[in-house]
Amino acid sequence: MFILMNVIPLLILSLIWGRFNTGSKSILRIIIWIALVFSFSTFYLNGVDWSIYYTRFINDEELYLAFEPGFVIYLKTLLFIANDNFGFAILLFYALAFAWLGYNLKKIKINEPLFIAALLIVFGYTLILEQLRQFIACILVFAAIINYSLNKSLPRLMVGAVIAATMHVSALIIIPAILLCKVKSRKLFISVTIASISLFAFLLIFGMKVITLLAQVNFAFRKILFYIEQNPISMQFGWLNILVLLFVGLYVFYSYQIEKNENLRLLNRFIFVGAVIYLYSGAITFLARVTFYFIFVAIFVFSLYARESYRRIFEVKSYNTLFLNLYFFVFLMFCFLSYFRNPSAPVSFGNMNYHVATLFDEREIGRIANVVLDDALSGESNNVQ
């Protein structure tokens, strides 16, 4: 329900976005920003992850061993500004995150409400609400991608990926992905992408001893080992995997026509790399999180087709555009339905607990955090038994 409460107004607004003038859009951007900041800040004290952030940062407990250094410095800075009031620091976090996202969306004329609505449907309960480190990393990577689409500066894109990796180490995947996308030969790009990602996936599945050894000397592999231990590898293939497999197949067969658009060639290739990675997410769960950066770009490219100048959300003038619309609609629908079938979702679908009164009450936040952690530990004990 929380996602629907935020998404429905945005979807309605996206239907008439092209009818607003520049001044009206500026006002609407501010309203959307205020609504998102208020909604996610006051809803933040749900789930489990927030309590871990709270206890570690308030107690300054081995922060640099638990989190990436960039994120530690960033959140500690926000806490300093907020005078160690965790609720106010979270409010500042969302205010800056959504402001930076909106600033980059404004650079390119797209249907902004549609982009944000799609983003909330795909990521709302997981990335945006709980996984703060990767959320800010995704925004930084997305900003680098936006700037690349404007100035074609590959070094700037690489620097953006490195900075994002200081927030969440998974952003390092962007560097080899971009290098793959720069391969001149279309057929070589496709074959090397599929082969290299498949080899890496097989290493994760069958080479746990190697991963364990690498984890002793490398932070990235230590994170990989942690995620695998939390979510053991199991051979599964869901509906989203099937849908992504369809995309991979269509890209392979129609790559010549797809890559004719030089302005979107790198972005389309980037999405293809993410799609191949996602194929293995059924077996290796954490790979789904790795693809968040690629899905950000996929939503962006899709939104480019819903041009800001259109008086309707889409002007379907070809079967290709119609197929793209239907495919993306089905993708969003599957993402939304995943909330109902995911037993480990951070927040139940029906949860509508907005903590407006307690957000800035440090004592109450501390009490709730202790209850959440006790319940989590109790649940782990029951699972062990």
mmCIF file of C-alpha atoms in Angstrom:
data_model
loop_
_atom_site.group_PDB
_atom_site.id
_atom_site.type_symbol
_atom_site.label_atom_id
_atom_site.label_comp_id
_atom_site.label_asym_id
_atom_site.label_seq_id
_atom_site.Cartn_x
_atom_site.Cartn_y
_atom_site.Cartn_z
ATOM 1 C CA MET A 1 0.000 0.000 0.000
ATOM 2 C CA PHE A 2 2.855 2.377 0.776
ATOM 3 C CA ILE A 3 4.145 2.007 -2.772
ATOM 4 C CA LEU A 4 0.677 2.518 -4.263
ATOM 5 C CA MET A 5 0.138 5.653 -2.181
ATOM 6 C CA ASN A 6 3.252 7.160 -3.752
ATOM 7 C CA VAL A 7 2.976 5.734 -7.250
ATOM 8 C CA ILE A 8 -0.662 6.398 -8.196
ATOM 9 C CA PRO A 9 -0.429 10.232 -8.053
ATOM 10 C CA LEU A 10 2.800 10.098 -10.081
ATOM 11 C CA LEU A 11 1.239 7.863 -12.741
ATOM 12 C CA ILE A 12 -1.758 10.182 -13.034
ATOM 13 C CA LEU A 13 0.590 13.162 -13.314
ATOM 14 C CA SER A 14 2.679 11.398 -15.961
ATOM 15 C CA LEU A 15 -0.387 11.134 -18.213
ATOM 16 C CA ILE A 16 -0.566 14.930 -18.547
ATOM 17 C CA TRP A 17 3.081 15.886 -17.942
ATOM 18 C CA GLY A 18 3.519 17.112 -21.528
ATOM 19 C CA ARG A 19 0.695 19.641 -21.104
ATOM 20 C CA PHE A 20 2.436 21.665 -18.378
ATOM 21 C CA ASN A 21 4.593 24.693 -19.142
ATOM 22 C CA THR A 22 8.074 25.263 -17.713
ATOM 23 C CA GLY A 23 6.892 27.186 -14.666
ATOM 24 C CA SER A 24 4.229 24.632 -13.770
ATOM 25 C CA LYS A 25 6.737 21.791 -14.059
ATOM 26 C CA SER A 26 9.125 23.577 -11.696
ATOM 27 C CA ILE A 27 6.366 23.882 -9.091
ATOM 28 C CA LEU A 28 5.349 20.241 -9.566
ATOM 29 C CA ARG A 29 8.974 19.101 -9.160
ATOM 30 C CA ILE A 30 9.115 20.824 -5.764
ATOM 31 C CA ILE A 31 5.795 19.253 -4.718
ATOM 32 C CA ILE A 32 6.992 15.784 -5.799
ATOM 33 C CA TRP A 33 10.277 16.296 -3.934
ATOM 34 C CA ILE A 34 8.506 17.350 -0.713
ATOM 35 C CA ALA A 35 6.064 14.439 -0.953
ATOM 36 C CA LEU A 36 8.822 11.850 -1.504
ATOM 37 C CA VAL A 37 11.055 13.201 1.269
ATOM 38 C CA PHE A 38 8.190 13.302 3.772
ATOM 39 C CA SER A 39 6.820 9.897 2.764
ATOM 40 C CA PHE A 40 10.082 7.923 2.861
ATOM 41 C CA SER A 41 11.475 9.701 5.926
ATOM 42 C CA THR A 42 8.418 9.069 8.068
ATOM 43 C CA PHE A 43 8.014 5.512 6.764
ATOM 44 C CA TYR A 44 11.694 4.692 7.263
ATOM 45 C CA LEU A 45 11.309 3.237 10.774
ATOM 46 C CA ASN A 46 9.839 0.028 9.370
ATOM 47 C CA GLY A 47 11.656 -3.139 8.472
ATOM 48 C CA VAL A 48 14.984 -4.239 9.969
ATOM 49 C CA ASP A 49 17.963 -2.647 8.201
ATOM 50 C CA TRP A 50 17.360 0.825 9.616
ATOM 51 C CA SER A 51 17.866 -0.445 13.173
ATOM 52 C CA ILE A 52 21.312 -1.781 12.210
ATOM 53 C CA TYR A 53 22.280 1.605 10.774
ATOM 54 C CA TYR A 54 20.933 3.302 13.877
ATOM 55 C CA THR A 55 22.719 1.182 16.493
ATOM 56 C CA ARG A 56 26.052 1.160 14.664
ATOM 57 C CA PHE A 57 26.180 4.869 13.849
ATOM 58 C CA ILE A 58 24.837 6.089 17.182
ATOM 59 C CA ASN A 59 27.300 3.871 19.068
ATOM 60 C CA ASP A 60 30.073 4.385 16.478
ATOM 61 C CA GLU A 61 30.492 0.597 16.391
ATOM 62 C CA GLU A 62 33.178 -0.631 13.915
ATOM 63 C CA LEU A 63 31.669 1.479 11.152
ATOM 64 C CA TYR A 64 34.542 1.225 8.689
ATOM 65 C CA LEU A 65 34.588 -2.557 9.008
ATOM 66 C CA ALA A 66 30.836 -2.860 8.432
ATOM 67 C CA PHE A 67 30.230 -0.210 5.754
ATOM 68 C CA GLU A 68 32.031 1.440 2.851
ATOM 69 C CA PRO A 69 34.136 4.478 3.869
ATOM 70 C CA GLY A 70 32.319 6.979 1.651
ATOM 71 C CA PHE A 71 28.958 6.122 3.144
ATOM 72 C CA VAL A 72 30.325 6.234 6.698
ATOM 73 C CA ILE A 73 31.735 9.723 6.141
ATOM 74 C CA TYR A 74 28.558 10.873 4.405
ATOM 75 C CA LEU A 75 26.111 9.675 7.073
ATOM 76 C CA LYS A 76 28.375 10.806 9.923
ATOM 77 C CA THR A 77 28.399 14.260 8.300
ATOM 78 C CA LEU A 78 24.603 14.267 8.178
ATOM 79 C CA LEU A 79 24.471 13.186 11.821
ATOM 80 C CA PHE A 80 26.860 16.007 12.721
ATOM 81 C CA ILE A 81 24.620 18.534 10.953
ATOM 82 C CA ALA A 82 21.596 16.971 12.674
ATOM 83 C CA ASN A 83 23.289 17.161 16.094
ATOM 84 C CA ASP A 84 23.242 13.324 16.309
ATOM 85 C CA ASN A 85 19.471 13.193 15.787
ATOM 86 C CA PHE A 86 19.101 10.077 13.655
ATOM 87 C CA GLY A 87 15.620 10.943 12.392
ATOM 88 C CA PHE A 88 16.695 14.376 11.200
ATOM 89 C CA ALA A 89 19.783 12.849 9.540
ATOM 90 C CA ILE A 90 17.530 10.448 7.614
ATOM 91 C CA LEU A 91 15.331 13.370 6.576
ATOM 92 C CA LEU A 92 18.433 15.141 5.257
ATOM 93 C CA PHE A 93 19.528 11.943 3.496
ATOM 94 C CA TYR A 94 16.287 11.635 1.543
ATOM 95 C CA ALA A 95 16.129 15.379 0.889
ATOM 96 C CA LEU A 96 19.584 15.352 -0.710
ATOM 97 C CA ALA A 97 19.073 12.031 -2.506
ATOM 98 C CA PHE A 98 15.803 12.976 -4.186
ATOM 99 C CA ALA A 99 17.091 16.500 -4.921
ATOM 100 C CA TRP A 100 20.181 15.096 -6.674
ATOM 101 C CA LEU A 101 18.035 12.603 -8.588
ATOM 102 C CA GLY A 102 15.616 15.343 -9.661
ATOM 103 C CA TYR A 103 18.464 17.655 -10.683
ATOM 104 C CA ASN A 104 19.862 15.025 -13.041
ATOM 105 C CA LEU A 105 16.437 14.166 -14.457
ATOM 106 C CA LYS A 106 15.900 17.830 -15.299
ATOM 107 C CA LYS A 107 19.022 17.855 -17.477
ATOM 108 C CA ILE A 108 17.316 15.666 -20.081
ATOM 109 C CA LYS A 109 13.729 16.237 -21.103
ATOM 110 C CA ILE A 110 11.858 13.077 -20.154
ATOM 111 C CA ASN A 111 8.592 12.243 -18.454
ATOM 112 C CA GLU A 112 9.899 12.663 -14.897
ATOM 113 C CA PRO A 113 6.801 11.439 -12.991
ATOM 114 C CA LEU A 114 6.824 8.272 -15.118
ATOM 115 C CA PHE A 115 10.498 7.658 -14.336
ATOM 116 C CA ILE A 116 10.041 8.132 -10.590
ATOM 117 C CA ALA A 117 6.859 6.020 -10.520
ATOM 118 C CA ALA A 118 8.624 3.153 -12.305
ATOM 119 C CA LEU A 119 11.570 3.519 -9.931
ATOM 120 C CA LEU A 120 9.283 3.215 -6.898
ATOM 121 C CA ILE A 121 7.481 0.169 -8.298
ATOM 122 C CA VAL A 122 10.747 -1.667 -8.966
ATOM 123 C CA PHE A 123 12.761 -0.578 -5.912
ATOM 124 C CA GLY A 124 10.451 1.014 -3.360
ATOM 125 C CA TYR A 125 10.549 -1.389 -0.409
ATOM 126 C CA THR A 126 14.106 -2.615 -0.895
ATOM 127 C CA LEU A 127 16.578 -0.189 -2.405
ATOM 128 C CA ILE A 128 15.010 3.169 -1.566
ATOM 129 C CA LEU A 129 13.609 2.343 1.852
ATOM 130 C CA GLU A 130 16.260 0.090 3.378
ATOM 131 C CA GLN A 131 19.449 -0.193 1.323
ATOM 132 C CA LEU A 132 20.560 3.405 1.761
ATOM 133 C CA ARG A 133 24.170 2.785 0.747
ATOM 134 C CA GLN A 134 23.261 1.285 -2.605
ATOM 135 C CA PHE A 135 20.501 3.832 -3.188
ATOM 136 C CA ILE A 136 22.946 6.723 -3.053
ATOM 137 C CA ALA A 137 25.440 4.677 -5.118
ATOM 138 C CA CYS A 138 22.757 4.101 -7.777
ATOM 139 C CA ILE A 139 22.005 7.819 -7.936
ATOM 140 C CA LEU A 140 25.712 8.625 -8.340
ATOM 141 C CA VAL A 141 26.089 6.059 -11.140
ATOM 142 C CA PHE A 142 22.902 7.320 -12.762
ATOM 143 C CA ALA A 143 24.229 10.910 -12.615
ATOM 144 C CA ALA A 144 27.444 9.719 -14.285
ATOM 145 C CA ILE A 145 25.408 7.981 -17.002
ATOM 146 C CA ILE A 146 23.316 11.123 -17.568
ATOM 147 C CA ASN A 147 26.452 13.252 -17.879
ATOM 148 C CA TYR A 148 27.972 10.715 -20.259
ATOM 149 C CA SER A 149 24.902 10.889 -22.495
ATOM 150 C CA LEU A 150 25.441 14.667 -22.655
ATOM 151 C CA ASN A 151 29.241 15.040 -22.971
ATOM 152 C CA LYS A 152 30.416 11.506 -23.966
ATOM 153 C CA SER A 153 33.248 11.717 -21.422
ATOM 154 C CA LEU A 154 34.244 8.158 -20.500
ATOM 155 C CA PRO A 155 36.789 9.248 -17.816
ATOM 156 C CA ARG A 156 34.070 11.179 -15.971
ATOM 157 C CA LEU A 157 31.837 8.112 -16.095
ATOM 158 C CA MET A 158 34.626 5.984 -14.607
ATOM 159 C CA VAL A 159 35.282 8.538 -11.847
ATOM 160 C CA GLY A 160 31.566 8.564 -11.030
ATOM 161 C CA ALA A 161 31.592 4.759 -10.718
ATOM 162 C CA VAL A 162 34.601 4.846 -8.363
ATOM 163 C CA ILE A 163 32.976 7.500 -6.167
ATOM 164 C CA ALA A 164 29.756 5.452 -6.094
ATOM 165 C CA ALA A 165 31.775 2.389 -5.035
ATOM 166 C CA THR A 166 32.839 4.241 -1.879
ATOM 167 C CA MET A 167 29.140 4.252 -0.998
ATOM 168 C CA HIS A 168 28.464 0.647 -2.022
ATOM 169 C CA VAL A 169 31.153 -1.641 -3.367
ATOM 170 C CA SER A 170 28.772 -3.255 -5.881
ATOM 171 C CA ALA A 171 29.104 -0.099 -8.014
ATOM 172 C CA LEU A 172 32.507 -1.421 -9.143
ATOM 173 C CA ILE A 173 30.586 -3.666 -11.562
ATOM 174 C CA ILE A 174 30.026 -0.547 -13.658
ATOM 175 C CA ILE A 175 33.694 -0.326 -14.693
ATOM 176 C CA PRO A 176 34.007 -3.729 -16.448
ATOM 177 C CA ALA A 177 30.464 -3.268 -17.789
ATOM 178 C CA ILE A 178 31.364 0.021 -19.469
ATOM 179 C CA LEU A 179 34.587 -1.457 -20.864
ATOM 180 C CA LEU A 180 32.541 -4.291 -22.354
ATOM 181 C CA CYS A 181 30.141 -1.789 -23.886
ATOM 182 C CA LYS A 182 33.046 0.027 -25.580
ATOM 183 C CA VAL A 183 33.997 -3.066 -27.623
ATOM 184 C CA LYS A 184 33.690 -1.987 -31.267
ATOM 185 C CA SER A 185 32.493 -5.257 -32.749
ATOM 186 C CA ARG A 186 28.805 -5.907 -32.058
ATOM 187 C CA LYS A 187 29.140 -9.697 -32.239
ATOM 188 C CA LEU A 188 32.303 -9.697 -30.115
ATOM 189 C CA PHE A 189 30.555 -7.560 -27.479
ATOM 190 C CA ILE A 190 27.635 -9.982 -27.237
ATOM 191 C CA SER A 191 29.760 -13.131 -27.119
ATOM 192 C CA VAL A 192 32.306 -11.763 -24.616
ATOM 193 C CA THR A 193 29.525 -10.410 -22.367
ATOM 194 C CA ILE A 194 27.661 -13.717 -22.205
ATOM 195 C CA ALA A 195 30.868 -15.773 -21.817
ATOM 196 C CA SER A 196 32.505 -13.617 -19.117
ATOM 197 C CA ILE A 197 29.377 -13.247 -16.977
ATOM 198 C CA SER A 198 28.608 -16.963 -17.294
ATOM 199 C CA LEU A 199 32.147 -17.862 -16.203
ATOM 200 C CA PHE A 200 31.868 -15.551 -13.191
ATOM 201 C CA ALA A 201 28.500 -17.063 -12.242
ATOM 202 C CA PHE A 202 29.914 -20.595 -12.471
ATOM 203 C CA LEU A 203 32.825 -19.500 -10.267
ATOM 204 C CA LEU A 204 30.330 -18.317 -7.635
ATOM 205 C CA ILE A 205 28.332 -21.534 -7.877
ATOM 206 C CA PHE A 206 31.153 -24.065 -7.980
ATOM 207 C CA GLY A 207 34.185 -22.171 -6.660
ATOM 208 C CA MET A 208 33.284 -21.277 -3.086
ATOM 209 C CA LYS A 209 36.768 -22.224 -1.901
ATOM 210 C CA VAL A 210 38.265 -19.658 -4.263
ATOM 211 C CA ILE A 211 35.765 -17.007 -3.124
ATOM 212 C CA THR A 212 36.620 -17.752 0.521
ATOM 213 C CA LEU A 213 40.332 -17.292 -0.159
ATOM 214 C CA LEU A 214 39.793 -14.047 -2.076
ATOM 215 C CA ALA A 215 37.530 -12.755 0.709
ATOM 216 C CA GLN A 216 40.499 -12.782 3.085
ATOM 217 C CA VAL A 217 42.337 -10.139 1.050
ATOM 218 C CA ASN A 218 39.623 -8.241 -0.837
ATOM 219 C CA PHE A 219 36.680 -6.220 0.538
ATOM 220 C CA ALA A 220 34.516 -6.814 -2.547
ATOM 221 C CA PHE A 221 34.848 -10.602 -2.321
ATOM 222 C CA ARG A 222 34.248 -10.398 1.437
ATOM 223 C CA LYS A 223 30.899 -8.791 0.649
ATOM 224 C CA ILE A 224 30.180 -11.443 -1.978
ATOM 225 C CA LEU A 225 30.926 -14.214 0.515
ATOM 226 C CA PHE A 226 28.662 -12.529 3.101
ATOM 227 C CA TYR A 227 25.735 -12.320 0.671
ATOM 228 C CA ILE A 228 26.160 -15.949 -0.414
ATOM 229 C CA GLU A 229 26.259 -17.091 3.216
ATOM 230 C CA GLN A 230 23.100 -15.089 3.940
ATOM 231 C CA ASN A 231 21.330 -16.434 0.839
ATOM 232 C CA PRO A 232 22.747 -19.851 -0.124
ATOM 233 C CA ILE A 233 22.927 -20.676 -3.823
ATOM 234 C CA SER A 234 19.917 -22.604 -5.122
ATOM 235 C CA MET A 235 18.912 -23.332 -8.711
ATOM 236 C CA GLN A 236 15.776 -21.284 -9.359
ATOM 237 C CA PHE A 237 14.368 -19.434 -12.355
ATOM 238 C CA GLY A 238 11.438 -17.065 -11.801
ATOM 239 C CA TRP A 239 9.084 -15.130 -14.047
ATOM 240 C CA LEU A 240 11.328 -12.069 -14.079
ATOM 241 C CA ASN A 241 14.242 -14.267 -15.174
ATOM 242 C CA ILE A 242 12.129 -15.570 -18.050
ATOM 243 C CA LEU A 243 11.160 -12.035 -19.045
ATOM 244 C CA VAL A 244 14.785 -10.922 -18.963
ATOM 245 C CA LEU A 245 15.793 -13.991 -20.987
ATOM 246 C CA LEU A 246 13.317 -12.842 -23.637
ATOM 247 C CA PHE A 247 15.046 -9.451 -23.716
ATOM 248 C CA VAL A 248 18.491 -11.075 -24.048
ATOM 249 C CA GLY A 249 17.254 -13.252 -26.922
ATOM 250 C CA LEU A 250 15.656 -10.330 -28.738
ATOM 251 C CA TYR A 251 18.789 -8.224 -28.304
ATOM 252 C CA VAL A 252 20.991 -10.990 -29.750
ATOM 253 C CA PHE A 253 18.743 -11.490 -32.790
ATOM 254 C CA TYR A 254 17.976 -7.813 -33.432
ATOM 255 C CA SER A 255 21.235 -6.250 -32.223
ATOM 256 C CA TYR A 256 22.022 -4.795 -35.653
ATOM 257 C CA GLN A 257 18.786 -2.792 -35.734
ATOM 258 C CA ILE A 258 19.020 -1.851 -32.031
ATOM 259 C CA GLU A 259 22.552 -0.508 -32.329
ATOM 260 C CA LYS A 260 21.753 1.671 -35.328
ATOM 261 C CA ASN A 261 20.810 4.407 -32.840
ATOM 262 C CA GLU A 262 24.294 5.682 -32.023
ATOM 263 C CA ASN A 263 23.067 8.027 -29.273
ATOM 264 C CA LEU A 264 21.641 5.105 -27.280
ATOM 265 C CA ARG A 265 24.099 2.395 -28.310
ATOM 266 C CA LEU A 266 26.174 2.436 -25.126
ATOM 267 C CA LEU A 267 23.096 2.666 -22.891
ATOM 268 C CA ASN A 268 21.382 -0.219 -24.701
ATOM 269 C CA ARG A 269 24.533 -2.311 -24.413
ATOM 270 C CA PHE A 270 24.757 -1.395 -20.733
ATOM 271 C CA ILE A 271 21.213 -2.690 -20.210
ATOM 272 C CA PHE A 272 22.107 -5.890 -22.077
ATOM 273 C CA VAL A 273 25.044 -6.516 -19.708
ATOM 274 C CA GLY A 274 22.710 -6.083 -16.724
ATOM 275 C CA ALA A 275 20.151 -8.419 -18.298
ATOM 276 C CA VAL A 276 22.733 -11.198 -18.725
ATOM 277 C CA ILE A 277 23.784 -10.760 -15.082
ATOM 278 C CA TYR A 278 20.140 -10.938 -13.982
ATOM 279 C CA LEU A 279 19.703 -14.303 -15.714
ATOM 280 C CA TYR A 280 21.769 -15.873 -12.917
ATOM 281 C CA SER A 281 20.018 -14.029 -10.066
ATOM 282 C CA GLY A 282 17.612 -16.919 -9.523
ATOM 283 C CA ALA A 283 20.513 -19.063 -8.357
ATOM 284 C CA ILE A 284 22.769 -16.329 -6.944
ATOM 285 C CA THR A 285 20.385 -13.967 -5.168
ATOM 286 C CA PHE A 286 22.759 -11.048 -4.592
ATOM 287 C CA LEU A 287 23.239 -10.652 -8.377
ATOM 288 C CA ALA A 288 19.744 -9.147 -8.438
ATOM 289 C CA ARG A 289 21.123 -6.293 -6.306
ATOM 290 C CA VAL A 290 24.070 -5.877 -8.656
ATOM 291 C CA THR A 291 21.638 -5.247 -11.508
ATOM 292 C CA PHE A 292 19.997 -2.286 -9.750
ATOM 293 C CA TYR A 293 22.385 0.093 -11.545
ATOM 294 C CA PHE A 294 21.423 -1.370 -14.906
ATOM 295 C CA ILE A 295 17.699 -1.243 -14.147
ATOM 296 C CA PHE A 296 18.055 2.458 -13.277
ATOM 297 C CA VAL A 297 19.392 3.015 -16.804
ATOM 298 C CA ALA A 298 16.733 0.755 -18.342
ATOM 299 C CA ILE A 299 13.985 2.864 -16.751
ATOM 300 C CA PHE A 300 15.759 5.986 -17.999
ATOM 301 C CA VAL A 301 15.999 4.722 -21.593
ATOM 302 C CA PHE A 302 12.366 3.627 -21.500
ATOM 303 C CA SER A 303 11.351 7.086 -20.229
ATOM 304 C CA LEU A 304 13.192 8.708 -23.128
ATOM 305 C CA TYR A 305 10.570 7.257 -25.447
ATOM 306 C CA ALA A 306 7.823 8.978 -23.441
ATOM 307 C CA ARG A 307 9.036 12.349 -24.597
ATOM 308 C CA GLU A 308 8.252 15.378 -22.511
ATOM 309 C CA SER A 309 6.750 17.102 -25.538
ATOM 310 C CA TYR A 310 4.127 14.396 -26.037
ATOM 311 C CA ARG A 311 0.640 15.497 -25.115
ATOM 312 C CA ARG A 312 -0.127 11.884 -24.241
ATOM 313 C CA ILE A 313 2.162 9.627 -22.215
ATOM 314 C CA PHE A 314 3.046 7.717 -25.398
ATOM 315 C CA GLU A 315 2.377 8.329 -29.062
ATOM 316 C CA VAL A 316 2.419 4.798 -30.418
ATOM 317 C CA LYS A 317 3.327 5.111 -34.082
ATOM 318 C CA SER A 318 4.910 1.703 -34.665
ATOM 319 C CA TYR A 319 4.720 -1.899 -33.522
ATOM 320 C CA ASN A 320 8.200 -1.526 -31.991
ATOM 321 C CA THR A 321 6.987 1.218 -29.657
ATOM 322 C CA LEU A 322 3.874 -0.770 -28.805
ATOM 323 C CA PHE A 323 5.954 -3.862 -27.994
ATOM 324 C CA LEU A 324 8.332 -1.778 -25.836
ATOM 325 C CA ASN A 325 5.379 -0.355 -23.887
ATOM 326 C CA LEU A 326 3.836 -3.779 -23.305
ATOM 327 C CA TYR A 327 7.159 -5.359 -22.343
ATOM 328 C CA PHE A 328 7.960 -2.667 -19.794
ATOM 329 C CA PHE A 329 4.428 -2.789 -18.383
ATOM 330 C CA VAL A 330 4.752 -6.551 -17.826
ATOM 331 C CA PHE A 331 8.182 -6.020 -16.215
ATOM 332 C CA LEU A 332 6.743 -3.465 -13.779
ATOM 333 C CA MET A 333 3.784 -5.723 -13.041
ATOM 334 C CA PHE A 334 6.065 -8.662 -12.162
ATOM 335 C CA CYS A 335 8.172 -6.410 -9.940
ATOM 336 C CA PHE A 336 5.074 -5.199 -8.147
ATOM 337 C CA LEU A 337 3.674 -8.716 -7.698
ATOM 338 C CA SER A 338 6.969 -9.804 -6.150
ATOM 339 C CA TYR A 339 5.971 -7.921 -2.975
ATOM 340 C CA PHE A 340 3.176 -10.428 -2.416
ATOM 341 C CA ARG A 341 5.267 -13.577 -2.880
ATOM 342 C CA ASN A 342 8.511 -12.559 -1.158
ATOM 343 C CA PRO A 343 8.494 -14.020 2.392
ATOM 344 C CA SER A 344 11.649 -12.089 3.328
ATOM 345 C CA ALA A 345 10.449 -8.681 2.163
ATOM 346 C CA PRO A 346 11.674 -5.945 4.533
ATOM 347 C CA VAL A 347 8.185 -4.484 4.981
ATOM 348 C CA SER A 348 4.855 -6.257 4.543
ATOM 349 C CA PHE A 349 2.689 -4.970 1.720
ATOM 350 C CA GLY A 350 -0.137 -3.827 4.003
ATOM 351 C CA ASN A 351 2.123 -1.871 6.382
ATOM 352 C CA MET A 352 1.066 1.797 6.544
ATOM 353 C CA ASN A 353 2.843 2.830 9.758
ATOM 354 C CA TYR A 354 4.061 6.379 9.219
ATOM 355 C CA HIS A 355 6.243 7.409 12.174
ATOM 356 C CA VAL A 356 5.576 11.140 11.925
ATOM 357 C CA ALA A 357 5.567 11.845 15.649
ATOM 358 C CA THR A 358 8.497 9.585 16.553
ATOM 359 C CA LEU A 359 10.910 10.404 13.712
ATOM 360 C CA PHE A 360 12.770 13.034 15.763
ATOM 361 C CA ASP A 361 12.282 11.391 19.170
ATOM 362 C CA GLU A 362 15.639 9.733 19.861
ATOM 363 C CA ARG A 363 14.396 7.813 22.905
ATOM 364 C CA GLU A 364 11.465 6.328 21.028
ATOM 365 C CA ILE A 365 13.634 5.466 18.006
ATOM 366 C CA GLY A 366 16.095 3.711 20.333
ATOM 367 C CA ARG A 367 13.287 1.733 21.945
ATOM 368 C CA ILE A 368 11.870 0.656 18.565
ATOM 369 C CA ALA A 369 15.360 -0.291 17.334
ATOM 370 C CA ASN A 370 15.922 -2.554 20.341
ATOM 371 C CA VAL A 371 12.570 -4.254 19.800
ATOM 372 C CA VAL A 372 13.293 -4.780 16.096
ATOM 373 C CA LEU A 373 16.754 -6.215 16.754
ATOM 374 C CA ASP A 374 15.442 -8.513 19.516
ATOM 375 C CA ASP A 375 12.740 -9.812 17.169
ATOM 376 C CA ALA A 376 15.303 -10.326 14.398
ATOM 377 C CA LEU A 377 17.659 -12.215 16.689
ATOM 378 C CA SER A 378 14.789 -14.284 18.015
ATOM 379 C CA GLY A 379 13.777 -15.128 14.450
ATOM 380 C CA GLU A 380 17.319 -16.226 13.615
ATOM 381 C CA SER A 381 17.381 -18.441 16.707
ATOM 382 C CA ASN A 382 14.119 -20.060 15.675
ATOM 383 C CA ASN A 383 15.488 -20.670 12.193
ATOM 384 C CA VAL A 384 18.578 -22.326 13.638
ATOM 385 C CA GLN A 385 16.446 -24.580 15.822
#
